[in-house]
Structures are given as C-alpha cells and as structure tokens.
Short mmCIF file of C-alpha atoms and ligand atoms in Angstrom, two decimals:
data_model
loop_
_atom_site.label_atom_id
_atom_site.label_comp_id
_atom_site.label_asym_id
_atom_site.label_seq_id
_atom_site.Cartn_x
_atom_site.Cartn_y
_atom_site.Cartn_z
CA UNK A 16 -11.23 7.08 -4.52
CA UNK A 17 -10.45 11.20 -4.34
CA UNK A 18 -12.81 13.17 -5.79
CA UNK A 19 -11.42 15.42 -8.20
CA UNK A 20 -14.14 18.14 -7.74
CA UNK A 21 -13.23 18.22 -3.59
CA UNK A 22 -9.38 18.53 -4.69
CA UNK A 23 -7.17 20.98 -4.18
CA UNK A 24 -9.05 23.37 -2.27
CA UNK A 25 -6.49 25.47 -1.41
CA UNK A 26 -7.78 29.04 -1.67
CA UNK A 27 -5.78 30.59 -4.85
CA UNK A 28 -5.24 33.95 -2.85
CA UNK A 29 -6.49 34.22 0.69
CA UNK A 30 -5.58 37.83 0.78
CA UNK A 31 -8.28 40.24 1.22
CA UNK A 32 -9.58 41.88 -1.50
CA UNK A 33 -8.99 46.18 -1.30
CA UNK A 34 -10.67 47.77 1.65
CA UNK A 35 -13.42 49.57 1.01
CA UNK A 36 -14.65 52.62 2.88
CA UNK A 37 -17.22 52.33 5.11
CA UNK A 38 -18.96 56.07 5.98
CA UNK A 39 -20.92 56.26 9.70
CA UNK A 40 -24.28 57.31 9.39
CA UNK A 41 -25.96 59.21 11.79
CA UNK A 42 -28.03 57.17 14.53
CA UNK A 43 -31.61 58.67 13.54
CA UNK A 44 -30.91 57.51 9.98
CA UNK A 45 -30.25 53.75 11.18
CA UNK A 46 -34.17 52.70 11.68
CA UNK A 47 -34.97 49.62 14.43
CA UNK A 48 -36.02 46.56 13.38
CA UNK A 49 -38.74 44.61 13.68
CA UNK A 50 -37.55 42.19 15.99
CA UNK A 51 -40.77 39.97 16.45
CA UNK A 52 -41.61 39.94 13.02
CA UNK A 53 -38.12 38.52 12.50
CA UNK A 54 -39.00 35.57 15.89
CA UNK A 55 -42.39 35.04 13.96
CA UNK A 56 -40.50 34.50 10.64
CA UNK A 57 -37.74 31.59 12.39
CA UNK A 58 -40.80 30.25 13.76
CA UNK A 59 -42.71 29.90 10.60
CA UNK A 60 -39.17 28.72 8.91
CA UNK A 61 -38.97 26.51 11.53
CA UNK A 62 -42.37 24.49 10.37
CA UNK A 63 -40.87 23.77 6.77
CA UNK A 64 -38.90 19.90 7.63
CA UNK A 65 -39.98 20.28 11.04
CA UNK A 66 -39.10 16.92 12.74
CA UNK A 67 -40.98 15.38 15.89
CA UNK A 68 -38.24 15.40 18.09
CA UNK A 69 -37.54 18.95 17.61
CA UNK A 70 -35.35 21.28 15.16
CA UNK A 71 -35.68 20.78 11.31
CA UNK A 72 -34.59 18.18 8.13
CA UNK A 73 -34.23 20.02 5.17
CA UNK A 74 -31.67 18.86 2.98
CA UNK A 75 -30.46 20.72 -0.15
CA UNK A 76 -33.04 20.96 -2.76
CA UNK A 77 -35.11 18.51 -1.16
CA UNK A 78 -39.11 19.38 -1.50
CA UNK A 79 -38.82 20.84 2.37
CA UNK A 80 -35.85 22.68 1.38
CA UNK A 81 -37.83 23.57 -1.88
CA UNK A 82 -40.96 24.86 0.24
CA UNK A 83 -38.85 27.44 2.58
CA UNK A 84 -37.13 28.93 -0.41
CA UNK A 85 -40.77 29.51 -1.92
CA UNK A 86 -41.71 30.79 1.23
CA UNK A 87 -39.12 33.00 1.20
CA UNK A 88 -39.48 34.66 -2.03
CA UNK A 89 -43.45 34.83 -0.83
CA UNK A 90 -42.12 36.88 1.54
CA UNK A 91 -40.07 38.78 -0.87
CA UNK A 92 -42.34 39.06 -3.42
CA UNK A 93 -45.33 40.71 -0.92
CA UNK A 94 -42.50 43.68 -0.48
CA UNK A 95 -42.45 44.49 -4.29
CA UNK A 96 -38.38 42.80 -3.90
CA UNK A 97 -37.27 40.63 -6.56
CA UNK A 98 -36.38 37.06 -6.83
CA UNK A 99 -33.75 35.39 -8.91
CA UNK A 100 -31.94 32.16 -9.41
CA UNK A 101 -28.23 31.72 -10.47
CA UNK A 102 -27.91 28.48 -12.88
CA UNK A 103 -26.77 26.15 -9.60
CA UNK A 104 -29.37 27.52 -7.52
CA UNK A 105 -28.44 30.16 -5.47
CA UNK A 106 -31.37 32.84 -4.46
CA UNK A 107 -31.46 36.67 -4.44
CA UNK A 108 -33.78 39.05 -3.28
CA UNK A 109 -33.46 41.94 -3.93
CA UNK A 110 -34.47 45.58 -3.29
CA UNK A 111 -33.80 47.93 -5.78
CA UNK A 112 -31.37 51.03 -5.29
CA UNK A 113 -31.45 54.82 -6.64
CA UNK A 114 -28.23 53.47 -9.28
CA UNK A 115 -30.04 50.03 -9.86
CA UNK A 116 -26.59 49.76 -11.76
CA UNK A 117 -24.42 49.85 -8.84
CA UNK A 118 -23.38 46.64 -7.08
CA UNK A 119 -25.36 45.09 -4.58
CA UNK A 120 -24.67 44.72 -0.96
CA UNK A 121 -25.28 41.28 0.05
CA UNK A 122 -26.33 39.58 2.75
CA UNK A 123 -27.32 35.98 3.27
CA UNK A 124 -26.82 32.30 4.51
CA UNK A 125 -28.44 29.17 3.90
CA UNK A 126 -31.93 27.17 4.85
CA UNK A 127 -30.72 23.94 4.13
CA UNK A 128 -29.87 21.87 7.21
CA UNK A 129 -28.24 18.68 8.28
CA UNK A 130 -30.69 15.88 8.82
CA UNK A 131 -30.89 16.56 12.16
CA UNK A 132 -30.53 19.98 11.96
CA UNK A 133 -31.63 23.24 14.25
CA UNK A 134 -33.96 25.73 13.70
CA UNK A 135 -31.12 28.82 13.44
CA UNK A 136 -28.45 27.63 11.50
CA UNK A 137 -27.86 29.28 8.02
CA UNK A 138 -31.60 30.82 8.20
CA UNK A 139 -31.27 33.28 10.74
CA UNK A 140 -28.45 34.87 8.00
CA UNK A 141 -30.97 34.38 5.90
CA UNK A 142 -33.77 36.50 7.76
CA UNK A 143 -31.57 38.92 9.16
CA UNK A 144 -30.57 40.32 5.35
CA UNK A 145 -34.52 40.18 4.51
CA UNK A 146 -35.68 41.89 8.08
CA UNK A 147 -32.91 44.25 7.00
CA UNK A 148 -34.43 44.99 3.57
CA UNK A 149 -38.03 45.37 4.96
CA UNK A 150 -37.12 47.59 7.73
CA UNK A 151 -35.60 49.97 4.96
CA UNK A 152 -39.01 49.33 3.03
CA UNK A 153 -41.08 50.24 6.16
CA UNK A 154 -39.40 53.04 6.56
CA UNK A 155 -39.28 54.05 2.58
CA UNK A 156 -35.68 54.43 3.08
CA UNK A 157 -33.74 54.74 -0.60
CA UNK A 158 -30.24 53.86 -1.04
CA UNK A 159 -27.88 54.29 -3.90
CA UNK A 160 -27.06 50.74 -3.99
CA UNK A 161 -29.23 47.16 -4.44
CA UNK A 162 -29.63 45.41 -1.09
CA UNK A 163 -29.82 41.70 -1.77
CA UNK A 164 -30.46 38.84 0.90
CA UNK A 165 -28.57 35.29 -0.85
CA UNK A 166 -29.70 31.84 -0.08
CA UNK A 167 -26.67 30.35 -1.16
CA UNK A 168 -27.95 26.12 -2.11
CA UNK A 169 -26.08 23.36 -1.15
CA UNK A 170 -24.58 25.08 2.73
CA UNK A 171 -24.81 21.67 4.81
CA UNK A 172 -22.99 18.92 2.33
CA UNK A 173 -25.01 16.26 3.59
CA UNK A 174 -27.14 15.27 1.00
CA UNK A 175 -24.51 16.32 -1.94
CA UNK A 176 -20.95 16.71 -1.05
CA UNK A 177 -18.87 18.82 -0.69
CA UNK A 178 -20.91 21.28 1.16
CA UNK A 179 -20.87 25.24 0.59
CA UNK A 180 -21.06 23.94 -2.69
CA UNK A 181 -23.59 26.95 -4.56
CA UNK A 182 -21.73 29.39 -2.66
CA UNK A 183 -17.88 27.81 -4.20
CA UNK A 184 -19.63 28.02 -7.59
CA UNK A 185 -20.47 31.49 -7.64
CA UNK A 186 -17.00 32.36 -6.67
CA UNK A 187 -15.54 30.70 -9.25
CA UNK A 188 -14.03 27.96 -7.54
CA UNK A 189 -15.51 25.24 -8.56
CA UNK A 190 -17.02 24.03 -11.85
CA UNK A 191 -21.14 24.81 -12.45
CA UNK A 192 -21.12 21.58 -14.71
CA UNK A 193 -19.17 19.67 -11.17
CA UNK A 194 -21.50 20.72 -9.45
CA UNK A 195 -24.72 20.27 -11.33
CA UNK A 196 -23.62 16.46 -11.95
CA UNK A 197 -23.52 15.71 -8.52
CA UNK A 198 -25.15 12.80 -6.83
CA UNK A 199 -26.70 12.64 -3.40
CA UNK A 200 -26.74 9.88 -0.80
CA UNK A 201 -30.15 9.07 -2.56
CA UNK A 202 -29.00 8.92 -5.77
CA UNK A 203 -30.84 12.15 -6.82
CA UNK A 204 -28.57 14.43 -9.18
CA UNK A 205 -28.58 17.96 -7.64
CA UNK A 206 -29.29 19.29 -11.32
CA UNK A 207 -32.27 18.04 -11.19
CA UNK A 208 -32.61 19.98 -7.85
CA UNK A 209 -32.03 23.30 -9.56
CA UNK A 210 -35.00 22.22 -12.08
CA UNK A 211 -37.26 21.17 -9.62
CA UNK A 212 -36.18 24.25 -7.29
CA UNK A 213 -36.82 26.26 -10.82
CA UNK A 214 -39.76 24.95 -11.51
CA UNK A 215 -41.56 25.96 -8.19
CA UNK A 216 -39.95 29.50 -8.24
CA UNK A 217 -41.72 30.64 -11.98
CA UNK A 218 -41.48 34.41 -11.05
CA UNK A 219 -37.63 33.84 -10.40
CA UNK A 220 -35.49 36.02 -12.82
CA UNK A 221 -31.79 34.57 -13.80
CA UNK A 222 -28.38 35.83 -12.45
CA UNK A 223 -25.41 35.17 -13.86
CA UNK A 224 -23.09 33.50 -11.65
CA UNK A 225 -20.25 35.40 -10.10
CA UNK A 226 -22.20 39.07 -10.75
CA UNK A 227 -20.07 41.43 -8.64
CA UNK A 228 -20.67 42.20 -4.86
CA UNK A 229 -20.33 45.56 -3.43
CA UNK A 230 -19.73 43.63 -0.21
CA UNK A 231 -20.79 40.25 1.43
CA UNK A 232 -22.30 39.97 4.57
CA UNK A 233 -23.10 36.54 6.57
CA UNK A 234 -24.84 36.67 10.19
CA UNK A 235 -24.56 32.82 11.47
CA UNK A 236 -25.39 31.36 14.95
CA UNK A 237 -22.12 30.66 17.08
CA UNK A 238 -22.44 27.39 16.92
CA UNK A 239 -19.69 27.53 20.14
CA UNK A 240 -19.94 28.27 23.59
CA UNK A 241 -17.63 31.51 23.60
CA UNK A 242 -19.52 34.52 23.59
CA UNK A 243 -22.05 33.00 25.57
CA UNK A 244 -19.77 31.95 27.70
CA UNK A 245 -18.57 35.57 27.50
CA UNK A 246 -21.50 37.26 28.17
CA UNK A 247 -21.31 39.07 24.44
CA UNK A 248 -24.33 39.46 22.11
CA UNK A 249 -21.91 40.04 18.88
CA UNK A 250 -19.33 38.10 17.35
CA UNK A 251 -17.15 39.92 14.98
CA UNK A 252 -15.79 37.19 13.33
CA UNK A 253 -11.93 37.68 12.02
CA UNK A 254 -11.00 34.22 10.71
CA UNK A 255 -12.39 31.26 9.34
CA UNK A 256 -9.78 28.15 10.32
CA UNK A 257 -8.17 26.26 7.78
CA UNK A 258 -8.71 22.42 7.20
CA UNK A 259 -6.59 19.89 6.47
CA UNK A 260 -8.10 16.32 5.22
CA UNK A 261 -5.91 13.08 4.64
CA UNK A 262 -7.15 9.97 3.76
CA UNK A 263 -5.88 6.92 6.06
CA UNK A 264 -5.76 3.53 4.65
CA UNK A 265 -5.12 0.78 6.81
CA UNK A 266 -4.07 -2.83 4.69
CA UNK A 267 -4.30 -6.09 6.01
CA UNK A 268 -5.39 -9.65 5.20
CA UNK A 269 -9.53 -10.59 5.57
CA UNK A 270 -9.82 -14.35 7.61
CA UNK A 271 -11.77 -16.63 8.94
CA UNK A 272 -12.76 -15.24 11.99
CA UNK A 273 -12.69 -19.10 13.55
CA UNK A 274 -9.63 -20.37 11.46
CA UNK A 275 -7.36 -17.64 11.74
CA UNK A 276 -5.15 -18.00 14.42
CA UNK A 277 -4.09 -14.36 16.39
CA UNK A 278 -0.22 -14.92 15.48
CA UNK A 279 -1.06 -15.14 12.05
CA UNK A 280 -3.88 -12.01 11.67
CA UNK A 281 -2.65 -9.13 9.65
CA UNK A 282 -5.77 -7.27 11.18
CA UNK A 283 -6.37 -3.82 10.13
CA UNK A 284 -8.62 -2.54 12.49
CA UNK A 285 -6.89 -3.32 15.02
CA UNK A 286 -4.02 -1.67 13.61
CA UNK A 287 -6.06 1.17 12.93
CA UNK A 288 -6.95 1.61 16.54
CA UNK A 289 -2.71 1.89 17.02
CA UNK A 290 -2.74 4.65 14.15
CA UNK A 291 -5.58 6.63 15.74
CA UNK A 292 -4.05 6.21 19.31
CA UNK A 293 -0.27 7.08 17.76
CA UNK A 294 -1.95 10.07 15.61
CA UNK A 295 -3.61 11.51 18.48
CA UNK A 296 -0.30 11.83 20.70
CA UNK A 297 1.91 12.95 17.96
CA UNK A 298 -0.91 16.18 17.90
CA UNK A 299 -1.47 16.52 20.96
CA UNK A 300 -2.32 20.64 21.54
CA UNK A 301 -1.75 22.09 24.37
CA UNK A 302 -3.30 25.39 23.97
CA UNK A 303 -6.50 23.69 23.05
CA UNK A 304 -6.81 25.46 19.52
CA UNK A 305 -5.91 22.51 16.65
CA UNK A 306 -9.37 19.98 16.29
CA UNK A 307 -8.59 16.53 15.43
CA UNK A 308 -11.32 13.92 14.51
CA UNK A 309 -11.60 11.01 12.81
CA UNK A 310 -15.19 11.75 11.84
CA UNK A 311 -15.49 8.86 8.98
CA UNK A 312 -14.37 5.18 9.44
CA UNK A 313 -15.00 1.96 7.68
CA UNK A 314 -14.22 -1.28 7.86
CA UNK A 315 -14.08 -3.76 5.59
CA UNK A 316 -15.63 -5.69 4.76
CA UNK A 317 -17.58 -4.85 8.15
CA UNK A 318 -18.58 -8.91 8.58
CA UNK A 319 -18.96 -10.51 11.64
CA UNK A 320 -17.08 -13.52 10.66
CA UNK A 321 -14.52 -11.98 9.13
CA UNK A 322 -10.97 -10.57 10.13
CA UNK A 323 -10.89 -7.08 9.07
CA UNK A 324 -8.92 -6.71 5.92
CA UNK A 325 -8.76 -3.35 5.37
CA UNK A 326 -10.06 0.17 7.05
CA UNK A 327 -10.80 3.74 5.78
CA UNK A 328 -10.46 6.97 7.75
CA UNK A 329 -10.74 10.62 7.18
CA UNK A 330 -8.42 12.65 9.63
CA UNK A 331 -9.70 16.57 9.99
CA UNK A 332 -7.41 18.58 10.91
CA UNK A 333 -8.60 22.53 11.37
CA UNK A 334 -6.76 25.04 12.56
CA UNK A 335 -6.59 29.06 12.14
CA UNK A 336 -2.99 28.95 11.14
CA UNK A 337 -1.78 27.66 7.73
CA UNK A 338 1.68 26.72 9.08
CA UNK A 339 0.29 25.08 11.27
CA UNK A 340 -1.33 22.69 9.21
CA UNK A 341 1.33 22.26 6.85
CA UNK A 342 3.66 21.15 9.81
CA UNK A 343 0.71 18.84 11.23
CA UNK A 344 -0.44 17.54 7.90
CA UNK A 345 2.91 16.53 6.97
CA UNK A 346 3.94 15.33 10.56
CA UNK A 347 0.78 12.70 9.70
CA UNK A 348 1.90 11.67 6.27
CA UNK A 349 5.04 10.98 7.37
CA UNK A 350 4.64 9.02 10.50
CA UNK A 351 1.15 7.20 10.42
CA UNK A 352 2.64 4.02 9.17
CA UNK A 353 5.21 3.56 11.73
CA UNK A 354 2.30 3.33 14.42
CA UNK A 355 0.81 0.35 12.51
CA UNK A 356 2.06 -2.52 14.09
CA UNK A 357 1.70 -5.61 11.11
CA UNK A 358 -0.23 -3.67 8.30
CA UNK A 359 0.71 -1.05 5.28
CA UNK A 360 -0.77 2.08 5.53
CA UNK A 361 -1.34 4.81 3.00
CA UNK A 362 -2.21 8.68 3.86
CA UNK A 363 -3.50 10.76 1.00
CA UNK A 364 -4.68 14.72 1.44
CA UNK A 365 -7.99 14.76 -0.13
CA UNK A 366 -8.75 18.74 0.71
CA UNK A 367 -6.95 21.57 1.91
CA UNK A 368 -8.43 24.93 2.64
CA UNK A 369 -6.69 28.15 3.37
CA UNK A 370 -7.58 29.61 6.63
CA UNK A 371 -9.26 33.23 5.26
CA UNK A 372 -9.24 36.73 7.06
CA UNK A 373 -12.16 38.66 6.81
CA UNK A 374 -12.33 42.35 5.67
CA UNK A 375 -10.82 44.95 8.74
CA UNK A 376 -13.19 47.47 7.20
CA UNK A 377 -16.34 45.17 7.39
CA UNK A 378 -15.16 44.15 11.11
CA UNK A 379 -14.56 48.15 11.78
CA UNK A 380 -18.23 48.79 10.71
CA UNK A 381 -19.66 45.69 12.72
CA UNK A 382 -17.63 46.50 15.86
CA UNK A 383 -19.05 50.51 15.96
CA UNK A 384 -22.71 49.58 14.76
CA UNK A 385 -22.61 47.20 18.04
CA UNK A 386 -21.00 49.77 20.42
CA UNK A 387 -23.31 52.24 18.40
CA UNK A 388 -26.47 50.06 20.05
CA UNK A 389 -24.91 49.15 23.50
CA UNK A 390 -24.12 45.28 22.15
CA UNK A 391 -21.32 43.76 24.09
CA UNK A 392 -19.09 42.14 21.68
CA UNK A 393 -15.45 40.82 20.92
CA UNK A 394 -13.42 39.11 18.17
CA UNK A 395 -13.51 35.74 17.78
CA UNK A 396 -12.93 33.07 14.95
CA UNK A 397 -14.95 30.73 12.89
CA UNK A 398 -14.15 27.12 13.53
CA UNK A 399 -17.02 26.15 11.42
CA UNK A 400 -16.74 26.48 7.35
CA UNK A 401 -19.33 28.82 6.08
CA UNK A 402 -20.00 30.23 2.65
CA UNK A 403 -19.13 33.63 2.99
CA UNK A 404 -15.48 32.10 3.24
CA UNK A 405 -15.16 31.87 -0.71
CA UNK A 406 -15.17 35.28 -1.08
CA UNK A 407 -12.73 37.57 0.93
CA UNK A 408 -9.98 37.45 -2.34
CA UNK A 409 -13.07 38.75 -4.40
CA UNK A 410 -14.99 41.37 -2.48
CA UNK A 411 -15.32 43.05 0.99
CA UNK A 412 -16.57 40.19 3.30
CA UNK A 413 -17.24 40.01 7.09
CA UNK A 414 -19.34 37.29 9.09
CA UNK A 415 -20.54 38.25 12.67
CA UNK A 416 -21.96 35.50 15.03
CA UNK A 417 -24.69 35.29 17.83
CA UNK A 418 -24.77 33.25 20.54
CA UNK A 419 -26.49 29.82 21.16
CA UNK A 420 -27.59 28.17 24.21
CA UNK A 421 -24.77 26.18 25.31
CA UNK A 422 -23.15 26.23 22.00
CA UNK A 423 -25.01 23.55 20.57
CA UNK A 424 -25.86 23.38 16.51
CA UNK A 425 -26.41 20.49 13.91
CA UNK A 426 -28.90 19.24 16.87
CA UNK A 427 -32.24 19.42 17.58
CA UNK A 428 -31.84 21.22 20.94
CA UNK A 429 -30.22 24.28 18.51
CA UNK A 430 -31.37 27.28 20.54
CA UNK A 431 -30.81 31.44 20.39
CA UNK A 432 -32.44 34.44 22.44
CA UNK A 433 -35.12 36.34 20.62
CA UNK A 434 -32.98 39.28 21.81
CA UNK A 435 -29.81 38.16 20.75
CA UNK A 436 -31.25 37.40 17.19
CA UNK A 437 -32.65 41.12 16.95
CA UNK A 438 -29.28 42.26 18.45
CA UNK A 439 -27.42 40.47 15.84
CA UNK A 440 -29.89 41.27 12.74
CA UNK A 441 -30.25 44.76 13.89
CA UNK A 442 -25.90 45.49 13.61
CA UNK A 443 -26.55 43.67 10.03
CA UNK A 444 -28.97 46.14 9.13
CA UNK A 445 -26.88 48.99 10.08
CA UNK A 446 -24.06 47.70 8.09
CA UNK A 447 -26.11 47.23 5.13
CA UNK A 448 -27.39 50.51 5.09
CA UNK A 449 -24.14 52.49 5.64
CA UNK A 450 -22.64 50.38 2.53
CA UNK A 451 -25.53 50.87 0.79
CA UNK A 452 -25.37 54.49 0.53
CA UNK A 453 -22.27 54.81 -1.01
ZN1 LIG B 527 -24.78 27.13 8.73
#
C-alpha cells in the first residue's frame, strides 16, 4: 500500500528563495576555532550508541539518541545558550544576538544514525554550528543576529519512515499530526518519542514550528569519494539530486513447489529477475551520473516450498536533473511489463522529489571563507538527501561537505581527518558570523 504521508513529494517551488547579501568581514574579526575541543566532542558523541564493532546505533528518539541530545544541550546549557524543542522534536540552541528579535542564522544536522551507522554523519553538522557558537562566546564576540545550531529529529528514516522527517515538518511540508502518528519498525509511535525526548530535556523552551530563518546552514560528511579523491578539504555543495521512486509489482500464481510442473509456473520471481535485468538496460548511463537500485525486494510468500506468487520492488531512481527523471520514470512505467515474460506487472510512483539548488549567495560566502583560509575546494553535488534540502524555496540555504576516508558512510568504518573537520567547521563559522552581523 502507498503511504499517503510519503506522497507527492514533489517540492511545490524548487526555486531559490531571494538572495540575500552576504558582507566580508575582515580576517582579524573571523576568530579560529577550537579544533580539538570540536575532535574531543565527536569522540564523546561517538560513546552515546557506541556499537562493538565500531561506529554508532542511535536511532531517532531512541534512549541513545535521547542521551546525545541531552548531552548536547549539557553542552549548551554550560555556555549560558538556550535550548528549545519544536512540537515534533527538533532542537535549537541558541545564542542570543544584540536584536534578539532578528532572525536566527542556523546551522545544524542530525545525531540520529542508521543502525549501523558512523561516528560523523549528521553530528559533525551538528558540532560544527555549536563549536561555531562557542568560539564567538570565547571570544565575547556580539552579533546583531541569534546564532542557533538545529538538531533536526528523525534525519536517518530507519526507525520511522520517511526520513528527514522533523526537518519536512518544520518546513511545512508535511503534516505535524503525520508525523507524530508515525510508527517505527518496533512498533513505538514517534509521538511518544517527542514526550519521552521532552521529558528528559525539562529546561527545553518551545518553538513554534516553521519560525523564520535568516539563513540555513548544513556542514555534512561527503559521504563520496570525490573531493577526496580530489585532494579538496571543502565541498560547496550546489545541488541536491532529485529522486524518483516507483513501486514494481510482479503477479503470478503460488504452487507446489513439487507438483507444479515448469511449463505450467506463472513464477514471479523469476519474472522479476527479467524486469530487473530489462530495467537495468533500458537505463543504462553512460556518463555515470543517474543511480539505479532496487534497494527493497520481497517475495511472496518467501516459502521454501512454494512457487513464488507474487514480488515487491522499489526502483530509486536519483538524478540531479528533473527532466531527466521524468523521461526515466516514465520510460519505466511504460515498459516494465513488456520484460515480464508470463506475469502482470504493475509500476506505481510512490515519491518524487525535486532536485533543489542551493543559495549562489550562501555558495559565494562558503567558496571566499575557504580561499580566505587556504582550503582547497570545488563544487560538487549532493547525491545523498539531507534536511537542509526542504528549505531553499523558504530561506537562504547552502550545505558544504568534507571529505571521508574512502567515501564510506552508513558503516562502521565511517572515517574523517581531525583537520578536515576543523577545516570544514572553521568556513561554517565564518559564514555564520558574517550573516550574523547583518
Ligand atoms: Zn546525515
């Protein structure tokens, strides 16, 4: 069955909002970080779900998840910042400006992680907007405007689906009551995730959901070989890709595995191996940019003894050009049954996002704040779906990435150079400064 609340995700507008300007400040007003308090702080992070084998489980508001967003606002909270929770669960921290009435600049990620997640992805956003917010305490640095650090709830999807789910919420794009009715793969209801996550955060304040940003930020590992690959320390991301999801259904007949002879099988797996096989030639890309998995599959009904009768399969398509997956998405819907040799097939899109341009102004500031510092660095895209995504139609948005060793994420082995994290959270807190003073 679809799920109405992962429907059409098609971003409404996936214009940029108006550009904002974005003044240089002078280098002596732009103070260092502190980049081993920042290693000390992934380290401690990196504790909270720590798993034997390495890297972190922390799914959303699950009591791990639940202890590193209380360890956070510790954090926070030592520094005099504030904490407050939005009503599906996103954090902010916040340091207050001269004009506490101005908007924020915000800056943030995630610390929930897939269950066999690393120890950098979504927190090192995370830390990089707080390092960023300290280093302006150190230094008793005042700026007009609020500098926030978001933890948005809900990043990884794989406890509650879909995933940037607190994030779509605050943007308006999907319902709060959707969302707070959800049920994980454990049949806990992420409402009650919120109360629990409430309930250990009593100092927490409330914010009302879609508050305006002055800006949002989002520092994220790679999670792709390129720049290291490149030999860059900065990512200045420009797109996210789009992505295209359509529901496969392959129907046969369920036998007796023993009493069914071959000639008279209508056996839908192994018509669904002809569908994958025809699929997978018809988009066939030669320059290497369009990704094409089947990532889910089932069979039923998945017995030994019995002919398959009917298989499941989610195509992803993702791709930085919307034509693109118009063209591909339709090329799918329209051909996948002829590949089946003796079944029906059926081929339903179940989501459809926009590919999204970030703000030129935001890339601008993060391009001279890294030349400004002697970072190597180059354009590149997001093939990944982050949160920061929901929000380029609203307000000023950029991402910029970092590499990882080897480009590996959503595994254990997850890996990043002290000195590319301070490299990467020290352009961040150059960027929030300069929009902070204005
Ligand atoms: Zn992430």
């Amino acid at each position: 069955m679809r799920d109405p609340d992962a429907l059409p995700d098609a971003l409404p507008d996936a214009r940029p909002a108006a550009e904002i300007e974005i003044p240089e400040l002078p280098a002596d007003a732009l103070p260092e970080i502190d980049a081993a308090r920042l290693w000390d702080r992934h380290m401690a992070m990196a504790k909270i779900g720590a798993r034997p084998v390495g890297g972190v489980h922390r799914l959303a508001l699950d009591a791990d998840d639940i202890a590193a967003h209380r360890q956070l606002a510790d954090w926070a909270l030592a520094r005099g910042f504030s904490v407050a929770l939005d009503p599906v669960g996103n954090m902010f921290l916040r340091r207050e400006g001269a004009d506490p009435g101005a908007a924020p600049v915000v800056s943030g990620s995630h610390c929930d992680s897939q269950p066999t997640g690393g120890r950098f992805d979504g927190i090192y956003g995370v830390l990089c907007a707080l390092e960023a917010m300290e280093t302006a305490e150190d230094r008793g640095i005042v700026t007009r405007r609020p500098l926030e650090c978001v933890i948005w709830v809900n990043e990884e999807g794989s406890r509650f689906r879909p995933g940037c789910m607190g994030s779509e919420v605050y943007a308006g794009l999907l319902g709060l009551n959707a969302a707070l009715a959800k049920v994980g793969d454990d049949g806990g209801i992420l409402g009650d995730g919120v109360a629990d996550l409430r309930a250990a955060l009593p100092e927490a304040g409330a914010r009302a959901l879609g508050t305006p940003f002055h800006a949002l930020l989002e520092a994220h590992i790679e999670q792709g070989p390129l720049l290291e690959a490149g030999g860059e320390l900065i990512g200045v991301v420009d797109r996210v890709q789009g992505h295209r999801r359509l529901a496969i259904s392959v129907i046969g007949r369920e036998d007796h595995s023993g009493g069914a002879p071959l000639s008279l099988r209508k056996d839908a797996f192994v018509d669904a191996i002809e569908v994958c096989r025809g699929l997978a030639d018809l988009c066939r890309d030669p320059s290497d940019v369009l990704r094409f998995t089947f990532g889910r599959f089932t069979v039923t009904p998945n017995a030994v003894s019995v002919v398959p009768g009917r298989v499941d399969m989610i195509l992803d398509l993702r791709h930085p050009s919307q034509d693109e997956l118009t063209r591909l998405g339709d090329l799918v819907a329209a051909e996948a049954a002829g590949f089946a040799k003796l079944c029906d097939v059926g081929v339903e899109d179940t989501s459809w996002h926009a590919p999204v341009r970030f703000s030129a102004s935001v890339q601008a500031a993060y391009g001279r704040a890294a030349d400004r510092r002697g970072y190597a660095r180059r354009g590149i895209d997001s093939g990944g779906g982050h949160d920061a995504r929901w929000f380029p139609g609203r307000w000023p948005t950029g991402m910029l990435f970092i590499p990882c060793e080897a480009g590996i994420s959503h595994n254990p082995a997850e890996n990043v150079d002290p000195a590319h994290a301070a490299a990467g959270a020290q352009v961040m807190a150059d960027v929030m400064l300069e929009l902070a003073m204005t």
